[in-house]
PDB file of C-alpha atoms in Angstrom:
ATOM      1  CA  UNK A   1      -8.711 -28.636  48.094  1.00  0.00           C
ATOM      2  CA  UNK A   2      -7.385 -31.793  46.741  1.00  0.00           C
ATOM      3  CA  UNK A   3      -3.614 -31.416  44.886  1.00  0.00           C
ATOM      4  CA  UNK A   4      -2.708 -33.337  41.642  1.00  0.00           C
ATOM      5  CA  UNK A   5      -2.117 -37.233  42.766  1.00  0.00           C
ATOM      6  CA  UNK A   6      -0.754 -39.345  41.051  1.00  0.00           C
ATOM      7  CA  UNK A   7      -0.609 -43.212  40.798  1.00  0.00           C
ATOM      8  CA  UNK A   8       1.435 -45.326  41.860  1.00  0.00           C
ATOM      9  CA  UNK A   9       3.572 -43.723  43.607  1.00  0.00           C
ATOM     10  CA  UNK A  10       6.086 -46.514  43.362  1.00  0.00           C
ATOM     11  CA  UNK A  11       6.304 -49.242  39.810  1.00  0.00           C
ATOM     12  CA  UNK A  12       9.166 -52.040  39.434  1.00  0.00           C
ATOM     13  CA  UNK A  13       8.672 -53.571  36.112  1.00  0.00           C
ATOM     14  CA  UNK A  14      10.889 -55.935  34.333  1.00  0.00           C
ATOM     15  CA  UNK A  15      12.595 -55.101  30.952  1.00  0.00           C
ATOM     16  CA  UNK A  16      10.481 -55.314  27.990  1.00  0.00           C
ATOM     17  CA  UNK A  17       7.097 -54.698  30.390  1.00  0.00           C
ATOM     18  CA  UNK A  18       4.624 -52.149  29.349  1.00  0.00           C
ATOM     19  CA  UNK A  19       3.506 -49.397  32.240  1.00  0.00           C
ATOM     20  CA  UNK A  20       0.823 -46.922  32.907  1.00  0.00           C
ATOM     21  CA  UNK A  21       1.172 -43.760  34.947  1.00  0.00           C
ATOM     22  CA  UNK A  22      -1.839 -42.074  36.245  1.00  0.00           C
ATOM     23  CA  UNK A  23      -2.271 -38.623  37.142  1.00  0.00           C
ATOM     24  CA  UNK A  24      -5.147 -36.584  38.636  1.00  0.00           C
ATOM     25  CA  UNK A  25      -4.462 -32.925  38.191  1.00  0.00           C
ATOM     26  CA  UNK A  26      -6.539 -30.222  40.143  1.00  0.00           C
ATOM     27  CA  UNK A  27      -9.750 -30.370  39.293  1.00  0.00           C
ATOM     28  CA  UNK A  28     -10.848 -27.587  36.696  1.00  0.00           C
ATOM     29  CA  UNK A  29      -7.074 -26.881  35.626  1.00  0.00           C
ATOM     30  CA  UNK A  30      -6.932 -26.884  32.054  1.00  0.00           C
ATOM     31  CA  UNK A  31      -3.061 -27.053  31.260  1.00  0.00           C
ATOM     32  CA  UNK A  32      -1.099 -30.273  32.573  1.00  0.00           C
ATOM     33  CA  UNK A  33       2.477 -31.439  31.935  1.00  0.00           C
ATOM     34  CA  UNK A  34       4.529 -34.617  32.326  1.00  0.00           C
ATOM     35  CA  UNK A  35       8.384 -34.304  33.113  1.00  0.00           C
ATOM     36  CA  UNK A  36      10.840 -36.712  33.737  1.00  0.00           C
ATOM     37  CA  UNK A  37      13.904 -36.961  36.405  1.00  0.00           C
ATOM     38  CA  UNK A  38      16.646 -38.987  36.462  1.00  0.00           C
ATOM     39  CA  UNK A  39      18.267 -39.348  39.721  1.00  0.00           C
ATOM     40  CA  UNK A  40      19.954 -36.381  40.952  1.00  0.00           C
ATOM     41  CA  UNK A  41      19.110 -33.871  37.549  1.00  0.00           C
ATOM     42  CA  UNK A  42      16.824 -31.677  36.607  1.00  0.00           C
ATOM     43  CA  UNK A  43      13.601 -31.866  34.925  1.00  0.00           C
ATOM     44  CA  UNK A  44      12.672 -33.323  31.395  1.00  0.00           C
ATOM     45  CA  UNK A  45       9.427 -32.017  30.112  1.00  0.00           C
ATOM     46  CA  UNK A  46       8.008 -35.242  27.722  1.00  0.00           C
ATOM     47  CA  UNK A  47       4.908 -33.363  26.920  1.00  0.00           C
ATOM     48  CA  UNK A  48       2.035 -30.575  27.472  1.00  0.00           C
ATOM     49  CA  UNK A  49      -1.828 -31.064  27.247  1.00  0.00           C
ATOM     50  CA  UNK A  50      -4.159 -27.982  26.704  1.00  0.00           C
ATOM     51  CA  UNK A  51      -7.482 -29.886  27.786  1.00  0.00           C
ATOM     52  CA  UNK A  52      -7.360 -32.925  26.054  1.00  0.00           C
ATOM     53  CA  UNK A  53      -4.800 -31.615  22.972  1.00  0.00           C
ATOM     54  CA  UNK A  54      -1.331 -32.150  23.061  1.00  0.00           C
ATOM     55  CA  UNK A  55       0.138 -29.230  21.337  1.00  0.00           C
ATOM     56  CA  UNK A  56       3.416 -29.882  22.087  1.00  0.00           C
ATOM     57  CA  UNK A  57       4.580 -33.609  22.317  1.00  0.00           C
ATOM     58  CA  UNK A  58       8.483 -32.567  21.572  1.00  0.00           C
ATOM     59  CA  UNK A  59       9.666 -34.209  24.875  1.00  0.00           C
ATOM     60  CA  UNK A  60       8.701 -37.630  24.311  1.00  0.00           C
ATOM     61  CA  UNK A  61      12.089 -39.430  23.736  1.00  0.00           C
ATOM     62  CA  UNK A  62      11.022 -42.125  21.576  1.00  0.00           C
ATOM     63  CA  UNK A  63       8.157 -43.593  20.331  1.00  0.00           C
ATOM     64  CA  UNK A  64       7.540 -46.324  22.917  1.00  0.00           C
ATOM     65  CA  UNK A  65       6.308 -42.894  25.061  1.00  0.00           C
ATOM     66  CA  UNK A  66       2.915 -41.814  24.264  1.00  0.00           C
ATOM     67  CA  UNK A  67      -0.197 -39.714  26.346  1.00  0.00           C
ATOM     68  CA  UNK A  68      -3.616 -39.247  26.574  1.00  0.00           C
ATOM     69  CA  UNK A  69      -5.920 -37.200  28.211  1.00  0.00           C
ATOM     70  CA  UNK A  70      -9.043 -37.306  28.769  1.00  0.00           C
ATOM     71  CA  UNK A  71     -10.902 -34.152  28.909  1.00  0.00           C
ATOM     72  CA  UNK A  72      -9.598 -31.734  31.542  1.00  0.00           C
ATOM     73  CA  UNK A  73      -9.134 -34.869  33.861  1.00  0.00           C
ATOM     74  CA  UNK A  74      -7.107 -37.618  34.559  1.00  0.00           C
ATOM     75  CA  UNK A  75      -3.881 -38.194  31.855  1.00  0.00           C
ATOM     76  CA  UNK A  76      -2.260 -41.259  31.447  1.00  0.00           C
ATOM     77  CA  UNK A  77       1.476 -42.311  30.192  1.00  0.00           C
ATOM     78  CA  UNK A  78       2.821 -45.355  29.041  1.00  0.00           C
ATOM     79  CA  UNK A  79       5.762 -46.517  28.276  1.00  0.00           C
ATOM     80  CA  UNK A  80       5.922 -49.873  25.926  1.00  0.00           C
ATOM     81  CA  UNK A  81       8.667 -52.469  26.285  1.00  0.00           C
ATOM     82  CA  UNK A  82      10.557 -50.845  28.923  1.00  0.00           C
ATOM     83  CA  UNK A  83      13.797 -50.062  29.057  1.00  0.00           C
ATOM     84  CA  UNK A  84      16.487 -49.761  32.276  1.00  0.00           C
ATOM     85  CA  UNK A  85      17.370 -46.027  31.027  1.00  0.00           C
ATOM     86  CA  UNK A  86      13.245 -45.238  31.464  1.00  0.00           C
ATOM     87  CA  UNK A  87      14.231 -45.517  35.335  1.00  0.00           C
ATOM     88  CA  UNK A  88      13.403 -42.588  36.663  1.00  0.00           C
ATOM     89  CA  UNK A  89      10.902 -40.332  38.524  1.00  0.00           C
ATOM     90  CA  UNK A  90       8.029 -39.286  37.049  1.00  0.00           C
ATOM     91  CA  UNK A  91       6.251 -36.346  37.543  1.00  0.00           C
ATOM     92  CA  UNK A  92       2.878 -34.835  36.385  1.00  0.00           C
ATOM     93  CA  UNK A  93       1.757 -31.274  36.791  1.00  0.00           C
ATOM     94  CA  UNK A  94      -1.114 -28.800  36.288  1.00  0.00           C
ATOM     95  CA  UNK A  95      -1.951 -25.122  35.812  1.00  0.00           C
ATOM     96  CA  UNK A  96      -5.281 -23.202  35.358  1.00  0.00           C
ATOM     97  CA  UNK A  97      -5.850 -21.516  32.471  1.00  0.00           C
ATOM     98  CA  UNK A  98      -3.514 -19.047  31.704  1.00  0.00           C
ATOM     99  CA  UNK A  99      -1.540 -19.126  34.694  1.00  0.00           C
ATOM    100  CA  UNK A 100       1.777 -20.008  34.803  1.00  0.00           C
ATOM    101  CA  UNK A 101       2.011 -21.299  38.454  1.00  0.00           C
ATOM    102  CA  UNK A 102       2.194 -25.382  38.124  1.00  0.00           C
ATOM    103  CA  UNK A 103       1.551 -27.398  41.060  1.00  0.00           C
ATOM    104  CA  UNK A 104       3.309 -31.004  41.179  1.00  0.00           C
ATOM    105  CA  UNK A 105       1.940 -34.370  42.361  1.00  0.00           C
ATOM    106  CA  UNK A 106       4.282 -36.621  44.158  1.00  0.00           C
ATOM    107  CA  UNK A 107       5.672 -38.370  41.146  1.00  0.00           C
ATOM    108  CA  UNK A 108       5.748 -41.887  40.026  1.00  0.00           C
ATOM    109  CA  UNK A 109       9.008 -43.529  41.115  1.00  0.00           C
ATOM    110  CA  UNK A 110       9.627 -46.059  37.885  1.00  0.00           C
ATOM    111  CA  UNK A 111      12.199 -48.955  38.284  1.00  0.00           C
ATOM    112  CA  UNK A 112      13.007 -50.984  35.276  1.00  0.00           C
ATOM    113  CA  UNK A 113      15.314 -54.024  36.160  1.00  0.00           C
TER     114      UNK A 113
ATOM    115  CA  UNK B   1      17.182 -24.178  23.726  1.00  0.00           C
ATOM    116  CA  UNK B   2      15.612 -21.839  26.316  1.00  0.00           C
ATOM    117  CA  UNK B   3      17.051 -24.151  29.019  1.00  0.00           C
ATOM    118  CA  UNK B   4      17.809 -22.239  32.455  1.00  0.00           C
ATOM    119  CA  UNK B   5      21.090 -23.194  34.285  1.00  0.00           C
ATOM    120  CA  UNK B   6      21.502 -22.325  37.644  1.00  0.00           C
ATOM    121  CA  UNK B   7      24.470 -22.444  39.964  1.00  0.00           C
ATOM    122  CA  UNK B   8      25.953 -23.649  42.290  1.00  0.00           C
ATOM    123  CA  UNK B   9      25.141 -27.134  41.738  1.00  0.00           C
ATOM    124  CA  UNK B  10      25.899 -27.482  45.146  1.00  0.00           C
ATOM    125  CA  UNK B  11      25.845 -24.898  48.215  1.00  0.00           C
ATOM    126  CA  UNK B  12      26.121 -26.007  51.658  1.00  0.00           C
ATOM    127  CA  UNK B  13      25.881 -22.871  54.460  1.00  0.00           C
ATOM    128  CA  UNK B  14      25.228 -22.460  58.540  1.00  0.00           C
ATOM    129  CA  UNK B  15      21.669 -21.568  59.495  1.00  0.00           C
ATOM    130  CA  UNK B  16      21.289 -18.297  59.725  1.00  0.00           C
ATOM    131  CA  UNK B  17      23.142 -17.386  56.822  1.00  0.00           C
ATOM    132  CA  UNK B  18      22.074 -16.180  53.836  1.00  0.00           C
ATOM    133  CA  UNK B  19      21.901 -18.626  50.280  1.00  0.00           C
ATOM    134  CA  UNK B  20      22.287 -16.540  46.696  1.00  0.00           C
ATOM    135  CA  UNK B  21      21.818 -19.002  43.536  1.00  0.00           C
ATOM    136  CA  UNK B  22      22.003 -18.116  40.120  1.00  0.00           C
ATOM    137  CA  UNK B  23      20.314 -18.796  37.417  1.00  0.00           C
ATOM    138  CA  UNK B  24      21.091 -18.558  33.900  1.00  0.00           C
ATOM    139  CA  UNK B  25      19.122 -18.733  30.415  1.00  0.00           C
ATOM    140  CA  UNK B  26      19.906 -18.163  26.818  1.00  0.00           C
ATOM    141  CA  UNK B  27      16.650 -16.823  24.779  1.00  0.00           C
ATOM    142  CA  UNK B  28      14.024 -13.437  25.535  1.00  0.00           C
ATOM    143  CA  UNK B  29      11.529 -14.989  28.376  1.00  0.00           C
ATOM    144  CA  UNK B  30       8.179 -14.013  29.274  1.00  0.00           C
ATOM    145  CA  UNK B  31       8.371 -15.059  32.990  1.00  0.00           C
ATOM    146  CA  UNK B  32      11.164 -16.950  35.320  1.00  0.00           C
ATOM    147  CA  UNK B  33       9.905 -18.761  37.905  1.00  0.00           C
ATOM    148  CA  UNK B  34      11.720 -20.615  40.787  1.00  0.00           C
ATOM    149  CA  UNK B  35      10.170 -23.775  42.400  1.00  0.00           C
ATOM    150  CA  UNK B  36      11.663 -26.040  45.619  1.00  0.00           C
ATOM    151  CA  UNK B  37      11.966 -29.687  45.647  1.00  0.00           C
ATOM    152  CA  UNK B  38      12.491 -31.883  48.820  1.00  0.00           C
ATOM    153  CA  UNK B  39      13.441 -35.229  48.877  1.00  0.00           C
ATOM    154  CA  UNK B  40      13.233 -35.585  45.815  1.00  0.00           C
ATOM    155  CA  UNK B  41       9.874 -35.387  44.998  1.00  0.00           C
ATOM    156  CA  UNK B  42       7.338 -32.689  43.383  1.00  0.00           C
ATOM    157  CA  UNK B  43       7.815 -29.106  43.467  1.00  0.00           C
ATOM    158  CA  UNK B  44       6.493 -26.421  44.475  1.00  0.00           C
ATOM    159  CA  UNK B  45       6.205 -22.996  42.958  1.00  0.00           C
ATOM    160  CA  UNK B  46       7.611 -20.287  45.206  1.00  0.00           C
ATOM    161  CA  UNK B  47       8.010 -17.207  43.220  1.00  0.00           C
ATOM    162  CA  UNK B  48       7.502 -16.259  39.742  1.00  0.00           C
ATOM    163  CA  UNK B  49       8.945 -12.855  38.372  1.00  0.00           C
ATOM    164  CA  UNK B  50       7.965 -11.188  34.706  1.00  0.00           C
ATOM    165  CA  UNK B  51       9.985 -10.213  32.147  1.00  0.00           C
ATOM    166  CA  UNK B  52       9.598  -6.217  33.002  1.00  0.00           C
ATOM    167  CA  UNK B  53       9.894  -6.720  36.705  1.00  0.00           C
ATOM    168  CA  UNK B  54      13.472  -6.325  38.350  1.00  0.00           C
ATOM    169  CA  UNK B  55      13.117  -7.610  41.465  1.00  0.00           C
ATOM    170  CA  UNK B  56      10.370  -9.491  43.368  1.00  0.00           C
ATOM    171  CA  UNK B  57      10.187 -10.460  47.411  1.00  0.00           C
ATOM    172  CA  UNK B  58       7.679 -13.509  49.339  1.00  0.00           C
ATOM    173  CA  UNK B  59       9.020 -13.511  52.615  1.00  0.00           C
ATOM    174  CA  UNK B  60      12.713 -14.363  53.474  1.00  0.00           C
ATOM    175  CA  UNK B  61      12.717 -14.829  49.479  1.00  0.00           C
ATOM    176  CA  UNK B  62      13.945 -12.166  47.273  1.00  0.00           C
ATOM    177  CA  UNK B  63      14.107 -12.646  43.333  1.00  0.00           C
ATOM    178  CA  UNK B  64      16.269 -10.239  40.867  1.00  0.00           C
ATOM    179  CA  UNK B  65      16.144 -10.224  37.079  1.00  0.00           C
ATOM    180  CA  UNK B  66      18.384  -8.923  34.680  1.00  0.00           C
ATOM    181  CA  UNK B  67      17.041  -9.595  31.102  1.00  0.00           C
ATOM    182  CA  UNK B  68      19.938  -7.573  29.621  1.00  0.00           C
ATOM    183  CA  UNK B  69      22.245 -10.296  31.100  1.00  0.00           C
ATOM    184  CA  UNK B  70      19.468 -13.284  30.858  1.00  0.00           C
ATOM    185  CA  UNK B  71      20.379 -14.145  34.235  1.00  0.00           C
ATOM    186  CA  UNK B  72      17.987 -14.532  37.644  1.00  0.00           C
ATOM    187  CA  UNK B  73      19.175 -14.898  41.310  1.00  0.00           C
ATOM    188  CA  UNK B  74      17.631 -15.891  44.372  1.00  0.00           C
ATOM    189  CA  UNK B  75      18.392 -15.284  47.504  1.00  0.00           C
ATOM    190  CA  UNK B  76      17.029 -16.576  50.873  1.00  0.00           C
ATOM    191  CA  UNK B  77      17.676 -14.844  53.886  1.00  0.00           C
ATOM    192  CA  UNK B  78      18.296 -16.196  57.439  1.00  0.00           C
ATOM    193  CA  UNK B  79      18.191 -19.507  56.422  1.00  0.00           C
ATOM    194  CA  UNK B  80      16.603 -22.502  58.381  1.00  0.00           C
ATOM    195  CA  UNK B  81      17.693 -26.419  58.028  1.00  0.00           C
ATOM    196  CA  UNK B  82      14.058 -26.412  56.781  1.00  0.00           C
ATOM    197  CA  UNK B  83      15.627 -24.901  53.532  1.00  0.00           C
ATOM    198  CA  UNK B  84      17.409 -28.026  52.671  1.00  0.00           C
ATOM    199  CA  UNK B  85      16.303 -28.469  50.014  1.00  0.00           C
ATOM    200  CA  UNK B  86      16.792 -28.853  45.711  1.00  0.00           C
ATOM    201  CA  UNK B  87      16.183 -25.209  44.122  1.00  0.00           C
ATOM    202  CA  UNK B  88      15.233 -25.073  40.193  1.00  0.00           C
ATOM    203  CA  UNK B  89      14.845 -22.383  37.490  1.00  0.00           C
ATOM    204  CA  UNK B  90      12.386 -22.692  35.203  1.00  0.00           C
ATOM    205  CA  UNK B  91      11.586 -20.216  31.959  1.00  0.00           C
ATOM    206  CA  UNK B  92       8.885 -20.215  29.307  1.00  0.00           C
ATOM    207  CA  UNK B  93       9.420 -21.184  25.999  1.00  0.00           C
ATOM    208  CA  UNK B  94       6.816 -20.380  23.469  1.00  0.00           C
ATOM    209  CA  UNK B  95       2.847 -21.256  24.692  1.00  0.00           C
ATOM    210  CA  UNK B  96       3.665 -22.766  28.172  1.00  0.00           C
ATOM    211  CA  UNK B  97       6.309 -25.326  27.767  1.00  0.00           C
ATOM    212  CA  UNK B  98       8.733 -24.192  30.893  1.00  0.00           C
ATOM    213  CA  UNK B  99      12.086 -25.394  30.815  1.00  0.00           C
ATOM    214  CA  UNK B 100      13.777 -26.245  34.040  1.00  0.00           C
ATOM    215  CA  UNK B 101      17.593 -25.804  34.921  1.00  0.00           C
ATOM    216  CA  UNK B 102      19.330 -29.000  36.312  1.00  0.00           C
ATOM    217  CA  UNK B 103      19.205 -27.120  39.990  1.00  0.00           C
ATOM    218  CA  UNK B 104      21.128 -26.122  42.914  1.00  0.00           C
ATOM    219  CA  UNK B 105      21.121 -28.310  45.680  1.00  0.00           C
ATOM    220  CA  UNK B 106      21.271 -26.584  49.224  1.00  0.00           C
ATOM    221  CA  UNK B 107      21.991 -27.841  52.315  1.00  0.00           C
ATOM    222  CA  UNK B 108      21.859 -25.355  55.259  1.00  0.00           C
ATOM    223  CA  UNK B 109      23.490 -27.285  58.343  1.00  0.00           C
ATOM    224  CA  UNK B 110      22.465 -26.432  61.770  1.00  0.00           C
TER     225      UNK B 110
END
C-alpha cells in the first residue's frame, strides 16, 4: 500500500514568504506527527494530531507555526513570514490507532534565503 | 524532558564487524523504540522494545533495556555498508508524543 507522501519534496522561499507543507499519511491511520530537522541533528516534534485534534501543539516554536488537519487525512503546516533559522527538513509521520510504530514520508526540504 | 540521547555521535567500523550504540533517557518510559535514517531523509521504525521487556532481536538486530539504569543499546551484528546509515532513539512521553535523541551516525566502510 501507499506510504505517507508528502509535498513538495523540495521549497526555496524568500525571507518574509509564507509556506505550506502537505502531507498524506497512510490512509486510515488516525495519529500523525510533524517534526523538524536541522541539518545534521535530531528530531524536533512541532506537534501531534489525534484525527483532526491537536492535543498536543507544545512543539510549535513560535506562533508564525500553526496546523490543521483535516479529518484522518491530509495535514497541512505553514509557516508565516519566514525566517532563515525555519531552514530545515521537514518531516510528517503517521501511526494507527494505538500503535506506536510511526512510518515517515520523505520530508519537505525547506530553504529560506 | 524525556529526551533520549544516544551515543556515539559518531561510529565508523569495517564490514563485518559488529556496531553497539547507546542510548540514554531521563524519565519512566512506556516503550523505546529505535528507527534508521538514510540520507537524510524519513525513518523507518526497526524495533520497538516495552518497558518490561529486557531484550528484543529482528534479525542481525538485537535491542537491550535496562529501566533501572534508563539506558537502551543496540547492537547490529555482521554489519554491511548497507548499514550506513543515521540511528535514533526515540521514547514516549505521556499520550504518544515520542521524543527522539539527536542520533548516532554510522558508517560501516567496506
Amino acid at each position: 500500500g501507499a506510504g505517507v507522501s508528502q509535498s513538495p519534496s523540495n521549497k526555496v522561499t524568500e525571507k518574509g514568504k509564507d509556506v505550506e507543507l502537505r502531507c498524506d499519511p497512510i490512509s486510515g491511520h488516525t495519529a500523525l506527527y510533524w517534526y523538524r530537522q536541522r541539518l545534521g541533528q535530531g528530531l524536533e516534534f512541532l506537534i501531534y494530531f489525534q484525527g483532526n485534534s491537536a492535543p498536543d501543539k507544545s512543539g510549535l516554536p513560535s506562533d508564525r507555526f500553526s496546523a490543521e488537519r483535516t479529518g484522518e487525512s491530509v495535514s497541512t503546516l505553514t509557516i508565516q513570514r519566514t525566517q532563515q533559522e525555519d531552514s530545515a527538513v521537514y518531516l510528517c509521520a503517521s501511526s494507527a490507532q494505538g500503535a506506536y510504530e510511526q512510518y515517515f514520508g520523505p520530508g519537505t526540504r525547506l530553504t529560506v534565503t | 524532558s524525556q529526551q533520549g540521547e544516544e551515543d556515539p555521535q559518531a561510529l565508523s567500523i569495517q564490514e563485518g564487524e559488529n556496531a553497539t550504540m547507546n542510548c540514554s533517557y531521563k524519565t519512566s518510559i512506556n516503550n523505546l523504540q529505535w528507527y534508521r535514517q538514510n540520507s537524510g531523509r524519513g525513518l523507518v521504525h526497526l524495533i520497538l522494545i516495552r518497558s518490561n521487556e529486557r531484550e528484543k532481536h529482528s534479525g542481525r538486530l538485537r535491542v537491550t533495556l535496562d529501566t533501572s539504569k534508563k539506558s537502551s543499546s543496540l547492537l547490529i551484528t555482521a554489519s554491511r555498508a548497507a548499514d550506513t546509515a543515521s540511528y535514533f532513539c526515540a521514547t514516549d512521553g505521556y499520550g504518544q508524543n515520542f521524543v527522539f535523541g539527536p542520533g548516532t551516525r554510522l558508517s560501516v566502510l567496506p
